[in-house]
Amino acid sequence: MWDNATPPHMITVMGLTILICPASIPTQRELEALRLVAQGYANARIGAELNISEKTVKNHMTSVMRKLDASNRTGAVMKALELGYLGFTKNSERR
């Protein structure tokens, strides 16, 4: 059960309303790393782009996969897309 200071989040996916525990929502930084994964970047390149270590990138990805209940990076990207966490536009491109 949540206290009033940390309300749960409700999202609608394919017509179904889902209650999400705040602890299961990826952080903005985790989503930045995941967005680069979705664009095909390797951990070293993600680290360089975000000015963080490769180990931190791996930690972010482990956390995202746990939060999204994904067994690998591709699954995490797919789940994030389904949930609307990653939105790509026509101008999104690989650098």
XYZ file of N, CA and C in Angstrom:
285
model
N 0.838 -1.182 0.000
C 0.000 0.000 0.000
C 0.881 1.241 0.000
N 0.459 2.296 -0.707
C 1.233 3.520 -0.803
C 0.733 4.551 0.181
N 1.653 5.372 0.667
C 1.231 6.476 1.507
C 0.871 7.658 0.607
N 0.307 8.695 1.175
C -0.119 9.845 0.372
C 1.052 10.607 -0.229
N 2.235 10.485 0.328
C 3.401 11.190 -0.182
C 3.911 10.569 -1.478
N 3.639 9.307 -1.702
C 4.102 8.615 -2.897
C 2.924 7.917 -3.564
N 2.102 8.691 -4.286
C 0.933 8.062 -4.890
C 1.312 7.139 -6.036
N 0.515 6.116 -6.271
C 0.780 5.234 -7.405
C 0.476 5.964 -8.712
N 0.998 5.482 -9.795
C 0.757 6.066 -11.106
C -0.166 5.146 -11.884
N -1.059 5.763 -12.622
C -1.978 5.012 -13.463
C -1.628 5.316 -14.907
N -1.533 4.284 -15.727
C -1.340 4.484 -17.149
C -2.334 3.590 -17.881
N -2.626 3.961 -19.095
C -3.520 3.150 -19.904
C -2.749 2.635 -21.105
N -2.758 1.336 -21.283
C -2.074 0.684 -22.391
C -3.101 -0.204 -23.086
N -3.291 0.051 -24.358
C -4.221 -0.752 -25.158
C -5.586 -0.882 -24.472
N -6.058 0.236 -23.923
C -7.376 0.253 -23.309
C -7.452 -0.269 -21.889
N -6.348 -0.765 -21.357
C -6.330 -1.278 -19.990
C -5.622 -0.279 -19.086
N -6.216 0.029 -17.953
C -5.591 0.915 -16.991
C -4.738 0.079 -16.045
N -3.487 0.492 -15.891
C -2.525 -0.257 -15.091
C -2.040 0.628 -13.953
N -2.005 0.084 -12.769
C -1.476 0.757 -11.596
C 0.001 0.415 -11.491
N 0.854 1.430 -11.421
C 2.289 1.190 -11.367
C 2.847 1.732 -10.059
N 3.579 0.897 -9.375
C 4.269 1.307 -8.155
C 5.372 2.283 -8.539
N 5.504 3.425 -7.854
C 6.549 4.386 -8.206
C 7.953 3.789 -8.263
N 8.232 2.779 -7.454
C 9.561 2.153 -7.460
C 9.821 1.385 -8.744
N 8.758 1.094 -9.510
C 8.940 0.340 -10.742
C 9.045 1.234 -11.974
N 9.060 2.536 -11.767
C 9.165 3.476 -12.881
C 10.636 3.836 -13.085
N 11.159 3.641 -14.294
C 12.566 3.997 -14.549
C 12.805 5.489 -14.327
N 13.993 5.806 -13.849
C 14.359 7.207 -13.665
C 14.616 7.846 -15.027
N 14.666 9.158 -15.031
C 14.944 9.875 -16.277
C 16.302 9.457 -16.842
N 17.289 9.313 -15.980
C 18.634 8.936 -16.440
C 18.640 7.515 -17.010
N 17.914 6.612 -16.368
C 17.808 5.251 -16.892
C 17.158 5.256 -18.273
N 16.143 6.103 -18.439
C 15.474 6.188 -19.742
C 16.376 6.816 -20.809
N 17.224 7.747 -20.402
C 18.189 8.310 -21.357
C 19.108 7.213 -21.878
N 19.588 6.371 -20.970
C 20.456 5.262 -21.382
C 19.681 4.277 -22.252
N 18.455 3.968 -21.872
C 17.646 3.020 -22.636
C 17.341 3.558 -24.036
N 17.129 4.855 -24.147
C 16.875 5.472 -25.454
C 18.076 5.259 -26.377
N 19.272 5.360 -25.822
C 20.475 5.136 -26.628
C 20.647 3.658 -26.971
N 20.261 2.775 -26.058
C 20.261 1.336 -26.353
C 19.336 1.077 -27.543
N 18.164 1.694 -27.514
C 17.191 1.511 -28.589
C 17.726 1.985 -29.936
N 18.676 2.917 -29.894
C 19.280 3.431 -31.116
C 20.499 2.611 -31.538
N 20.791 1.549 -30.775
C 21.858 0.629 -31.156
C 23.217 0.927 -30.561
N 23.286 1.832 -29.600
C 24.569 2.183 -29.003
C 25.055 1.087 -28.051
N 26.344 0.862 -28.015
C 26.971 -0.048 -27.053
C 27.173 0.694 -25.728
N 27.393 -0.060 -24.656
C 27.555 0.552 -23.334
C 28.646 1.610 -23.290
N 29.779 1.340 -23.914
C 30.881 2.314 -23.891
C 30.454 3.625 -24.545
N 29.753 3.533 -25.653
C 29.301 4.736 -26.365
C 28.230 5.464 -25.561
N 27.336 4.719 -24.918
C 26.316 5.335 -24.070
C 26.978 6.107 -22.940
N 27.977 5.475 -22.326
C 28.711 6.146 -21.254
C 29.339 7.443 -21.726
N 29.938 7.406 -22.895
C 30.565 8.616 -23.445
C 29.518 9.692 -23.722
N 28.390 9.294 -24.279
C 27.326 10.250 -24.605
C 26.738 10.899 -23.345
N 26.582 10.103 -22.279
C 25.957 10.599 -21.052
C 26.972 11.058 -20.009
N 28.256 10.940 -20.353
C 29.337 11.336 -19.445
C 29.276 10.551 -18.122
N 29.085 9.227 -18.251
C 29.072 8.327 -17.104
C 29.931 7.118 -17.449
N 30.303 6.353 -16.439
C 31.144 5.184 -16.694
C 30.331 4.060 -17.332
N 31.038 3.158 -17.970
C 30.388 1.992 -18.566
C 29.714 1.154 -17.476
N 30.310 1.079 -16.303
C 29.725 0.349 -15.177
C 28.387 0.976 -14.769
N 28.317 2.301 -14.765
C 27.067 2.981 -14.433
C 26.004 2.683 -15.485
N 26.401 2.635 -16.746
C 25.459 2.265 -17.813
C 24.908 0.866 -17.537
N 25.790 -0.070 -17.212
C 25.348 -1.438 -16.915
C 24.400 -1.460 -15.721
N 24.696 -0.650 -14.703
C 23.805 -0.569 -13.536
C 22.439 -0.017 -13.933
N 22.434 1.021 -14.772
C 21.167 1.585 -15.245
C 20.359 0.531 -15.996
N 21.034 -0.218 -16.862
C 20.324 -1.213 -17.658
C 19.783 -2.345 -16.786
N 20.556 -2.777 -15.797
C 20.085 -3.802 -14.871
C 18.843 -3.318 -14.134
N 18.872 -2.072 -13.697
C 17.737 -1.496 -12.982
C 16.510 -1.393 -13.884
N 16.698 -0.921 -15.107
C 15.578 -0.792 -16.049
C 14.974 -2.159 -16.346
N 15.812 -3.159 -16.585
C 15.294 -4.491 -16.891
C 14.498 -5.049 -15.712
N 14.965 -4.799 -14.496
C 14.233 -5.258 -13.307
C 12.903 -4.518 -13.208
N 12.923 -3.204 -13.361
C 11.710 -2.406 -13.231
C 10.673 -2.738 -14.301
N 11.129 -3.071 -15.492
C 10.206 -3.364 -16.588
C 9.950 -4.860 -16.760
N 10.531 -5.657 -15.873
C 10.369 -7.108 -15.913
C 10.784 -7.669 -17.277
N 11.965 -7.241 -17.708
C 12.507 -7.687 -18.997
C 13.749 -8.528 -18.737
N 13.968 -9.534 -19.571
C 15.103 -10.425 -19.371
C 16.339 -9.991 -20.145
N 16.171 -9.011 -21.054
C 17.323 -8.504 -21.800
C 17.052 -7.078 -22.267
N 18.070 -6.484 -22.895
C 17.966 -5.086 -23.325
C 16.863 -4.887 -24.363
N 16.760 -5.804 -25.291
C 15.734 -5.683 -26.324
C 14.347 -5.729 -25.700
N 14.161 -6.635 -24.759
C 12.884 -6.725 -24.060
C 12.557 -5.456 -23.293
N 13.580 -4.839 -22.692
C 13.380 -3.591 -21.959
C 12.950 -2.474 -22.909
N 13.581 -2.414 -24.076
C 13.214 -1.398 -25.071
C 11.776 -1.618 -25.525
N 11.421 -2.863 -25.824
C 10.067 -3.166 -26.288
C 9.026 -2.803 -25.225
N 9.296 -3.170 -23.973
C 8.360 -2.868 -22.890
C 8.239 -1.355 -22.687
N 9.373 -0.638 -22.751
C 9.347 0.816 -22.591
C 8.553 1.479 -23.709
N 8.676 0.953 -24.916
C 7.882 1.482 -26.032
C 6.393 1.228 -25.807
N 6.049 0.019 -25.381
C 4.650 -0.328 -25.115
C 4.040 0.568 -24.047
N 4.834 0.883 -23.019
C 4.344 1.688 -21.901
C 4.419 3.184 -22.168
N 4.997 3.559 -23.302
C 5.076 4.977 -23.650
C 6.228 5.720 -23.013
N 7.185 4.997 -22.454
C 8.353 5.651 -21.853
C 9.320 6.173 -22.904
N 9.364 5.528 -24.042
C 10.251 5.953 -25.121
C 9.393 6.397 -26.289
N 9.550 7.620 -26.657
C 8.835 8.120 -27.823
C 9.843 8.579 -28.841
N 9.817 7.985 -30.003
C 10.731 8.379 -31.054
C 9.967 9.157 -32.100
N 10.612 10.166 -32.619
C 10.006 10.973 -33.655
C 10.713 10.733 -34.977
N 10.180 11.321 -36.001
C 10.775 11.200 -37.328
C 12.228 11.686 -37.327
N 12.523 12.660 -36.452
C 13.872 13.238 -36.408
C 14.828 12.456 -35.526
N 14.365 11.429 -34.815
C 15.261 10.618 -34.000
C 16.155 9.816 -34.942
N 17.426 9.970 -34.762
C 18.348 9.231 -35.631
C 19.609 8.883 -34.874
N 20.320 7.951 -35.397
C 21.593 7.528 -34.817
C 22.657 8.553 -35.106
N 23.449 8.831 -34.087
C 24.551 9.777 -34.282
C 25.786 9.074 -34.703
